C-alpha positions as a LaTeX table, in Angstrom:
\begin{tabular}{lrrr}
\hline
Residue & $x$ (\AA) & $y$ (\AA) & $z$ (\AA) \\
\hline
Met1 & $-29.46$ & $-7.56$ & 32.72 \\
Pro2 & $-31.27$ & $-8.11$ & 29.56 \\
Glu3 & $-30.50$ & $-11.35$ & 27.49 \\
Glu4 & $-27.49$ & $-11.09$ & 25.15 \\
Lys5 & $-29.26$ & $-11.58$ & 21.63 \\
Thr6 & $-28.27$ & $-14.37$ & 19.69 \\
Arg7 & $-27.16$ & $-14.12$ & 15.66 \\
Glu8 & $-25.95$ & $-17.60$ & 15.31 \\
Gly9 & $-26.07$ & $-18.89$ & 11.12 \\
Leu10 & $-26.25$ & $-14.88$ & 10.29 \\
Thr11 & $-23.58$ & $-13.88$ & 8.07 \\
Val12 & $-22.12$ & $-10.58$ & 7.80 \\
Val13 & $-19.69$ & $-8.50$ & 5.96 \\
Val14 & $-17.86$ & $-5.86$ & 7.95 \\
Thr15 & $-15.23$ & $-3.34$ & 5.66 \\
Gly16 & $-12.35$ & $-1.45$ & 8.14 \\
Ala17 & $-11.99$ & $-3.94$ & 10.53 \\
Ser18 & $-8.57$ & $-3.45$ & 12.16 \\
Ser19 & $-9.75$ & $-0.93$ & 14.56 \\
Gly20 & $-12.60$ & 1.38 & 15.62 \\
Ile21 & $-16.22$ & 1.29 & 14.91 \\
Gly22 & $-15.26$ & $-1.75$ & 12.74 \\
Lys23 & $-13.51$ & $-3.65$ & 15.26 \\
Gly24 & $-16.10$ & $-3.50$ & 17.76 \\
Ile25 & $-19.04$ & $-4.30$ & 15.07 \\
Val26 & $-16.95$ & $-7.52$ & 14.22 \\
Leu27 & $-16.03$ & $-8.39$ & 17.73 \\
Lys28 & $-19.46$ & $-8.03$ & 19.55 \\
Leu29 & $-21.53$ & $-9.90$ & 15.98 \\
Ala30 & $-19.06$ & $-12.62$ & 16.69 \\
Glu31 & $-19.54$ & $-12.81$ & 20.30 \\
Gln32 & $-23.59$ & $-13.25$ & 19.65 \\
Gly33 & $-22.72$ & $-16.33$ & 17.41 \\
Ala34 & $-22.76$ & $-14.69$ & 13.39 \\
Asn35 & $-20.21$ & $-15.49$ & 11.07 \\
Val36 & $-18.41$ & $-12.35$ & 10.46 \\
Val37 & $-16.00$ & $-11.74$ & 7.20 \\
Phe38 & $-13.95$ & $-8.52$ & 7.67 \\
Cys39 & $-11.84$ & $-6.63$ & 5.54 \\
Ala40 & $-8.67$ & $-3.84$ & 6.36 \\
Arg41 & $-5.37$ & $-3.34$ & 4.78 \\
Arg42 & $-3.43$ & $-4.53$ & 8.05 \\
Thr43 & $-3.31$ & $-8.17$ & 7.41 \\
Glu44 & $-1.47$ & $-9.19$ & 10.40 \\
Ile45 & $-4.26$ & $-7.28$ & 12.91 \\
Ile46 & $-7.50$ & $-8.78$ & 11.09 \\
Glu47 & $-5.77$ & $-12.59$ & 10.75 \\
Glu48 & $-4.99$ & $-12.67$ & 14.42 \\
Met49 & $-8.54$ & $-11.21$ & 15.23 \\
Ala50 & $-9.75$ & $-14.27$ & 12.93 \\
Ser51 & $-7.52$ & $-16.72$ & 14.42 \\
Glu52 & $-8.87$ & $-15.65$ & 17.98 \\
Leu53 & $-12.75$ & $-15.85$ & 16.91 \\
Gly54 & $-12.41$ & $-19.32$ & 15.41 \\
Pro55 & $-14.15$ & $-20.56$ & 12.31 \\
Gln56 & $-16.86$ & $-18.34$ & 12.39 \\
Ala57 & $-14.38$ & $-15.67$ & 11.10 \\
Leu58 & $-12.97$ & $-14.53$ & 7.90 \\
Ala59 & $-10.57$ & $-12.10$ & 7.52 \\
Val60 & $-9.54$ & $-10.90$ & 4.01 \\
Thr61 & $-7.13$ & $-8.26$ & 3.33 \\
Ala62 & $-8.57$ & $-5.58$ & 0.72 \\
Asp63 & $-8.54$ & $-2.00$ & 0.21 \\
Val64 & $-12.00$ & $-0.83$ & $-0.55$ \\
Ser65 & $-10.89$ & 1.88 & $-2.60$ \\
Arg66 & $-10.15$ & $-1.14$ & $-5.37$ \\
Glu67 & $-13.11$ & $-2.85$ & $-7.18$ \\
Ser68 & $-11.04$ & $-5.86$ & $-7.17$ \\
Asp69 & $-10.46$ & $-6.19$ & $-3.96$ \\
Val70 & $-14.15$ & $-5.63$ & $-2.79$ \\
Glu71 & $-15.00$ & $-8.33$ & $-4.98$ \\
Lys72 & $-12.44$ & $-10.46$ & $-3.63$ \\
Leu73 & $-14.21$ & $-9.66$ & 0.36 \\
Tyr74 & $-17.59$ & $-10.85$ & $-1.45$ \\
Glu75 & $-16.34$ & $-14.12$ & $-2.84$ \\
Ala76 & $-14.63$ & $-15.16$ & $-0.07$ \\
Ala77 & $-17.82$ & $-14.59$ & 2.20 \\
Met78 & $-19.57$ & $-16.50$ & $-0.84$ \\
Glu79 & $-17.19$ & $-19.25$ & $-0.90$ \\
Arg80 & $-17.27$ & $-19.90$ & 2.78 \\
Phe81 & $-20.90$ & $-19.24$ & 3.96 \\
Gly82 & $-22.85$ & $-19.36$ & 0.95 \\
Ser83 & $-24.79$ & $-16.21$ & 1.46 \\
Ile84 & $-24.42$ & $-12.82$ & 2.91 \\
Asp85 & $-27.03$ & $-11.98$ & 5.34 \\
Val86 & $-25.64$ & $-8.63$ & 6.38 \\
Trp87 & $-23.16$ & $-6.04$ & 4.52 \\
Ile88 & $-21.64$ & $-2.98$ & 6.79 \\
Asn89 & $-19.62$ & $-0.59$ & 4.90 \\
Asn90 & $-17.86$ & 1.00 & 7.62 \\
Thr91 & $-14.44$ & 2.01 & 6.14 \\
Gly92 & $-13.73$ & 6.00 & 6.07 \\
Val93 & $-10.88$ & 8.16 & 6.16 \\
Gly94 & $-10.07$ & 11.66 & 5.92 \\
Thr95 & $-8.08$ & 14.76 & 6.48 \\
Tyr96 & $-7.75$ & 18.04 & 8.42 \\
Gly97 & $-6.57$ & 21.06 & 7.30 \\
Glu98 & $-7.68$ & 23.74 & 5.07 \\
Phe99 & $-8.64$ & 22.96 & 1.52 \\
Thr100 & $-6.32$ & 24.28 & $-0.31$ \\
Asp101 & $-3.27$ & 23.51 & 2.56 \\
Thr102 & $-4.18$ & 19.81 & 1.43 \\
Pro103 & $-2.47$ & 17.57 & $-0.78$ \\
Leu104 & $-4.76$ & 16.91 & $-3.71$ \\
Lys105 & $-3.87$ & 13.07 & $-3.60$ \\
Asp106 & $-5.06$ & 13.03 & 0.03 \\
Leu107 & $-8.38$ & 14.48 & $-1.18$ \\
Val108 & $-9.07$ & 12.08 & $-3.86$ \\
Arg109 & $-8.03$ & 9.62 & $-1.76$ \\
Thr110 & $-10.83$ & 10.65 & 0.61 \\
Ile111 & $-13.10$ & 10.42 & $-2.09$ \\
Asp112 & $-11.90$ & 7.19 & $-2.95$ \\
Val113 & $-12.27$ & 5.45 & $-0.07$ \\
Asn114 & $-15.00$ & 6.85 & 1.37 \\
Leu115 & $-17.42$ & 7.20 & $-1.53$ \\
Leu116 & $-16.04$ & 4.89 & $-3.83$ \\
Gly117 & $-15.40$ & 2.00 & $-1.38$ \\
Thr118 & $-19.10$ & 2.26 & $-0.21$ \\
Met119 & $-20.10$ & 2.27 & $-3.67$ \\
Phe120 & $-18.00$ & $-1.18$ & $-4.44$ \\
Gly121 & $-19.16$ & $-2.72$ & $-1.36$ \\
Ser122 & $-22.90$ & $-1.42$ & $-2.11$ \\
His123 & $-23.43$ & $-2.62$ & $-5.50$ \\
Phe124 & $-21.94$ & $-6.07$ & $-4.77$ \\
Ala125 & $-24.28$ & $-6.48$ & $-1.61$ \\
Ile126 & $-27.36$ & $-5.49$ & $-3.31$ \\
Ala127 & $-26.65$ & $-7.77$ & $-6.19$ \\
Gln128 & $-26.44$ & $-10.53$ & $-3.98$ \\
Phe129 & $-29.44$ & $-9.56$ & $-1.91$ \\
Lys130 & $-31.29$ & $-9.01$ & $-5.35$ \\
Arg131 & $-30.33$ & $-12.77$ & $-6.48$ \\
Gln132 & $-31.03$ & $-14.39$ & $-2.67$ \\
Gly133 & $-34.65$ & $-12.45$ & $-2.15$ \\
Tyr134 & $-33.36$ & $-10.59$ & 1.12 \\
Gly135 & $-30.61$ & $-8.72$ & 3.15 \\
Thr136 & $-29.51$ & $-5.92$ & 4.52 \\
Leu137 & $-26.93$ & $-3.20$ & 3.58 \\
Ile138 & $-25.75$ & $-0.70$ & 6.20 \\
Asn139 & $-23.68$ & 2.14 & 5.35 \\
Ile140 & $-21.84$ & 4.48 & 7.73 \\
Gly141 & $-22.36$ & 8.09 & 7.54 \\
Ser142 & $-21.42$ & 10.62 & 9.37 \\
Phe143 & $-22.87$ & 14.08 & 11.03 \\
Gly144 & $-20.64$ & 15.33 & 8.53 \\
Gly145 & $-22.77$ & 14.29 & 5.73 \\
Arg146 & $-25.48$ & 16.40 & 7.56 \\
Val147 & $-23.50$ & 19.25 & 8.17 \\
Ala148 & $-20.63$ & 20.54 & 6.52 \\
Ile149 & $-17.15$ & 20.36 & 8.54 \\
Pro150 & $-14.29$ & 23.25 & 7.78 \\
Ser151 & $-10.87$ & 21.83 & 7.72 \\
Gly152 & $-12.81$ & 18.68 & 6.26 \\
Ala153 & $-14.89$ & 19.78 & 3.67 \\
Val154 & $-13.97$ & 16.66 & 1.01 \\
Tyr155 & $-14.63$ & 14.33 & 3.73 \\
Ser156 & $-17.95$ & 16.12 & 4.20 \\
Ala157 & $-18.45$ & 15.65 & 0.23 \\
Ser158 & $-17.77$ & 12.25 & 0.73 \\
Lys159 & $-20.19$ & 11.59 & 3.30 \\
Phe160 & $-22.57$ & 13.60 & 1.99 \\
Gly161 & $-22.06$ & 11.49 & $-1.23$ \\
Val162 & $-22.62$ & 8.04 & 0.62 \\
Ala163 & $-25.82$ & 9.75 & 2.12 \\
Gly164 & $-26.97$ & 10.26 & $-1.20$ \\
Leu165 & $-25.92$ & 6.96 & $-2.57$ \\
Thr166 & $-27.67$ & 5.08 & 0.50 \\
Thr167 & $-31.22$ & 6.98 & $-0.16$ \\
Gly168 & $-30.94$ & 6.43 & $-3.71$ \\
Ile169 & $-30.85$ & 2.40 & $-3.27$ \\
Tyr170 & $-33.12$ & 2.52 & $-0.48$ \\
Gln171 & $-35.69$ & 4.47 & $-3.50$ \\
Glu172 & $-34.73$ & 1.80 & $-5.80$ \\
Met173 & $-35.58$ & $-1.23$ & $-3.37$ \\
Asp174 & $-39.03$ & 0.11 & $-2.48$ \\
Leu175 & $-40.02$ & 1.40 & $-6.10$ \\
Glu176 & $-39.06$ & $-2.64$ & $-7.11$ \\
Gly177 & $-41.33$ & $-3.81$ & $-3.97$ \\
Arg178 & $-38.23$ & $-5.62$ & $-2.30$ \\
Asn179 & $-39.40$ & $-5.37$ & 1.06 \\
Asp180 & $-36.91$ & $-7.83$ & 2.46 \\
Ile181 & $-33.74$ & $-6.16$ & 1.06 \\
His182 & $-33.32$ & $-3.33$ & 3.77 \\
Val183 & $-31.40$ & $-0.47$ & 3.36 \\
Cys184 & $-29.76$ & 1.77 & 6.07 \\
Leu185 & $-27.73$ & 4.75 & 6.76 \\
Val186 & $-26.44$ & 5.20 & 10.35 \\
Asn187 & $-24.63$ & 8.68 & 11.29 \\
Pro188 & $-22.35$ & 9.08 & 14.08 \\
Trp189 & $-21.65$ & 11.93 & 15.52 \\
Ile190 & $-17.53$ & 12.20 & 16.68 \\
Thr191 & $-16.80$ & 9.34 & 18.11 \\
Asp192 & $-13.76$ & 8.34 & 20.12 \\
Thr193 & $-11.96$ & 5.81 & 18.00 \\
Pro194 & $-8.37$ & 5.84 & 16.32 \\
Trp195 & $-9.52$ & 7.70 & 13.41 \\
Thr196 & $-7.88$ & 10.85 & 14.70 \\
Ile197 & $-4.69$ & 8.80 & 14.88 \\
His198 & $-5.09$ & 7.74 & 11.18 \\
Ala199 & $-6.69$ & 10.71 & 9.66 \\
Gly200 & $-4.20$ & 13.46 & 7.35 \\
Asn201 & $-3.59$ & 16.56 & 9.35 \\
Tyr202 & $-2.64$ & 19.98 & 7.56 \\
Ser203 & $-3.93$ & 21.97 & 10.21 \\
Gly204 & $-0.94$ & 22.71 & 12.04 \\
His205 & $-2.55$ & 21.36 & 15.30 \\
Glu206 & $-3.63$ & 17.96 & 16.90 \\
Ile207 & $-7.11$ & 16.43 & 16.12 \\
Leu208 & $-8.37$ & 17.28 & 19.38 \\
Val209 & $-12.28$ & 17.90 & 18.21 \\
Gly210 & $-15.40$ & 16.76 & 20.43 \\
Pro211 & $-17.37$ & 16.15 & 22.36 \\
Ala212 & $-16.46$ & 12.62 & 21.77 \\
Asp213 & $-19.01$ & 9.89 & 21.26 \\
Asp214 & $-18.45$ & 6.08 & 23.29 \\
Pro215 & $-17.94$ & 3.96 & 20.33 \\
Glu216 & $-19.42$ & 1.07 & 21.96 \\
Lys217 & $-22.67$ & 3.41 & 21.35 \\
Val218 & $-22.30$ & 3.10 & 17.56 \\
Val219 & $-21.47$ & $-0.19$ & 17.63 \\
Asp220 & $-24.50$ & $-1.44$ & 19.17 \\
Thr221 & $-26.45$ & 1.53 & 17.51 \\
Val222 & $-25.32$ & $-0.26$ & 14.01 \\
Ile223 & $-26.01$ & $-3.90$ & 14.94 \\
Gly224 & $-29.36$ & $-2.63$ & 16.42 \\
Gln225 & $-30.36$ & $-1.63$ & 12.86 \\
Ile226 & $-29.84$ & $-5.79$ & 11.72 \\
Asp227 & $-33.18$ & $-5.81$ & 13.47 \\
Glu228 & $-35.06$ & $-2.33$ & 13.36 \\
Gln229 & $-34.34$ & $-1.38$ & 9.63 \\
Glu230 & $-34.85$ & 2.29 & 9.89 \\
Glu231 & $-33.51$ & 4.46 & 6.36 \\
Ile232 & $-31.79$ & 7.02 & 8.26 \\
Val233 & $-30.26$ & 6.69 & 12.06 \\
Asp234 & $-28.49$ & 10.03 & 13.28 \\
Ile235 & $-26.69$ & 8.88 & 16.19 \\
Gly236 & $-27.28$ & 10.69 & 20.04 \\
Gly237 & $-28.79$ & 14.14 & 20.45 \\
Lys238 & $-25.48$ & 16.16 & 19.17 \\
Ser239 & $-25.85$ & 14.67 & 15.84 \\
Thr240 & $-29.83$ & 14.69 & 15.66 \\
Met241 & $-29.28$ & 18.40 & 16.79 \\
Ala242 & $-27.09$ & 19.54 & 14.12 \\
Thr243 & $-29.32$ & 17.97 & 11.48 \\
Val244 & $-32.32$ & 19.83 & 12.61 \\
Ala245 & $-30.74$ & 23.13 & 12.99 \\
Arg246 & $-29.65$ & 22.99 & 9.27 \\
Lys247 & $-32.75$ & 22.56 & 8.39 \\
Leu248 & $-34.24$ & 25.19 & 10.15 \\
Ala249 & $-31.44$ & 27.46 & 9.95 \\
Pro250 & $-28.70$ & 26.80 & 7.13 \\
Ser251 & $-26.71$ & 29.85 & 7.31 \\
Val252 & $-26.42$ & 30.31 & 11.04 \\
Thr253 & $-25.59$ & 26.58 & 11.51 \\
Asp254 & $-22.79$ & 26.62 & 9.03 \\
Lys255 & $-21.30$ & 29.72 & 10.16 \\
Ser256 & $-21.78$ & 28.51 & 13.91 \\
Thr257 & $-20.24$ & 25.12 & 13.00 \\
Gly258 & $-17.37$ & 26.41 & 11.13 \\
Arg259 & $-16.57$ & 28.75 & 14.13 \\
Phe260 & $-17.35$ & 25.73 & 16.57 \\
Met261 & $-14.81$ & 23.68 & 14.49 \\
Ser262 & $-12.08$ & 26.13 & 13.80 \\
Asp263 & $-11.66$ & 27.40 & 17.50 \\
Met264 & $-11.23$ & 23.77 & 18.77 \\
Leu265 & $-8.80$ & 22.68 & 16.02 \\
Lys266 & $-6.49$ & 26.09 & 16.93 \\
Gln267 & $-6.81$ & 25.67 & 20.77 \\
Ala268 & $-4.85$ & 22.17 & 20.30 \\
Pro269 & $-1.32$ & 21.98 & 20.89 \\
Pro270 & 0.93 & 22.14 & 17.41 \\
Ser271 & 1.33 & 19.05 & 15.16 \\
Pro272 & 3.34 & 18.39 & 11.67 \\
Asp273 & 1.88 & 18.21 & 8.83 \\
Thr274 & 1.18 & 14.33 & 8.11 \\
Ser275 & $-0.75$ & 12.18 & 5.72 \\
Gly276 & $-1.75$ & 9.71 & 8.10 \\
Ser277 & $-2.57$ & 6.46 & 7.36 \\
Leu278 & $-4.46$ & 7.42 & 4.25 \\
His279 & $-1.85$ & 5.85 & 1.63 \\
Glu280 & 0.09 & 3.32 & 3.43 \\
Ala281 & $-1.19$ & 1.19 & 6.83 \\
Arg282 & 0.34 & 2.44 & 10.01 \\
Ala283 & 0.88 & $-0.17$ & 13.43 \\
Glu284 & $-0.36$ & 2.38 & 15.94 \\
Gly285 & $-4.11$ & 2.50 & 16.60 \\
Thr286 & $-5.93$ & $-0.93$ & 16.69 \\
Gly287 & $-8.40$ & $-0.29$ & 19.32 \\
Val288 & $-12.03$ & 0.21 & 19.15 \\
Ser289 & $-11.22$ & 3.39 & 21.56 \\
Gly290 & $-8.66$ & 6.08 & 20.45 \\
Asp291 & $-8.35$ & 7.78 & 23.20 \\
Leu292 & $-9.57$ & 10.59 & 22.53 \\
Arg293 & $-12.03$ & 11.66 & 25.24 \\
Lys294 & $-9.05$ & 11.17 & 27.70 \\
Arg295 & $-6.86$ & 13.30 & 25.53 \\
Leu296 & $-9.53$ & 16.17 & 25.50 \\
Gln297 & $-10.00$ & 15.79 & 29.27 \\
Met298 & $-6.11$ & 16.05 & 29.53 \\
Lys299 & $-6.54$ & 19.07 & 27.90 \\
Ala300 & $-9.33$ & 20.67 & 29.47 \\
Glu301 & $-7.96$ & 20.28 & 32.82 \\
Gly302 & $-4.76$ & 21.62 & 31.65 \\
Glu303 & $-6.28$ & 24.68 & 30.78 \\
Lys304 & $-7.68$ & 25.42 & 34.18 \\
\hline
\end{tabular}
């Protein structure tokens, strides 16, 4: 069994840490000895995490769609630890449902959190990295930022935006010769986290889409980029195949992806419309996993 990597003295900022991938990243980095500064809207959950992790952990209540909240997160990290080695923009929200069936306020919220939130975090991080001469920015994209998703058009738009933003920043650092500032985009496939519990849903059906990847696979890949420092990482074969397929046959890929996702949704049990936790944080869904794979398996067994 390989020896666990130590990251003592490393200071890492993580957004969206009250559940899912963000929570998994914080817990693993803390286990490896890093200082972790993390945020979410759910104060009680993240403060309990910080209390359990000890003085190396700092929780900050923040809504990343607000510039002032992201600035507060940045300032808290600097005040406690004096520098920032890694900044991970992980927070993400979304909706399922046809474009015109989804309230505009939910679509706007998706852009505000996913794209503007990532922009705010990237801005504070890169400015600090320039001042101190080093640092690593990791932005979490999605396979939906490589191949558009029907019933999730604005989610895809936000993640295509994150991809463009991250690549543009990468290019600027390269042109400026800042070899010690690294910029990475990580694109997960559908992942078994509480994201589907928190998402807005106007599809008329439960969000049971898959196959879903293990969240620990994504957590390990993201943390691995602290060392590997690649420009773009598509996690797993499914995400990579979708990306390659769209490059080779865009029209065919778009149509087949559309049918696949649409069929998956329509086969799920009925569900009432909900805005999920888009506008107000909810108590449920606090784990790293969201039991999506278990629910998909139960659905498959029920169809036999």
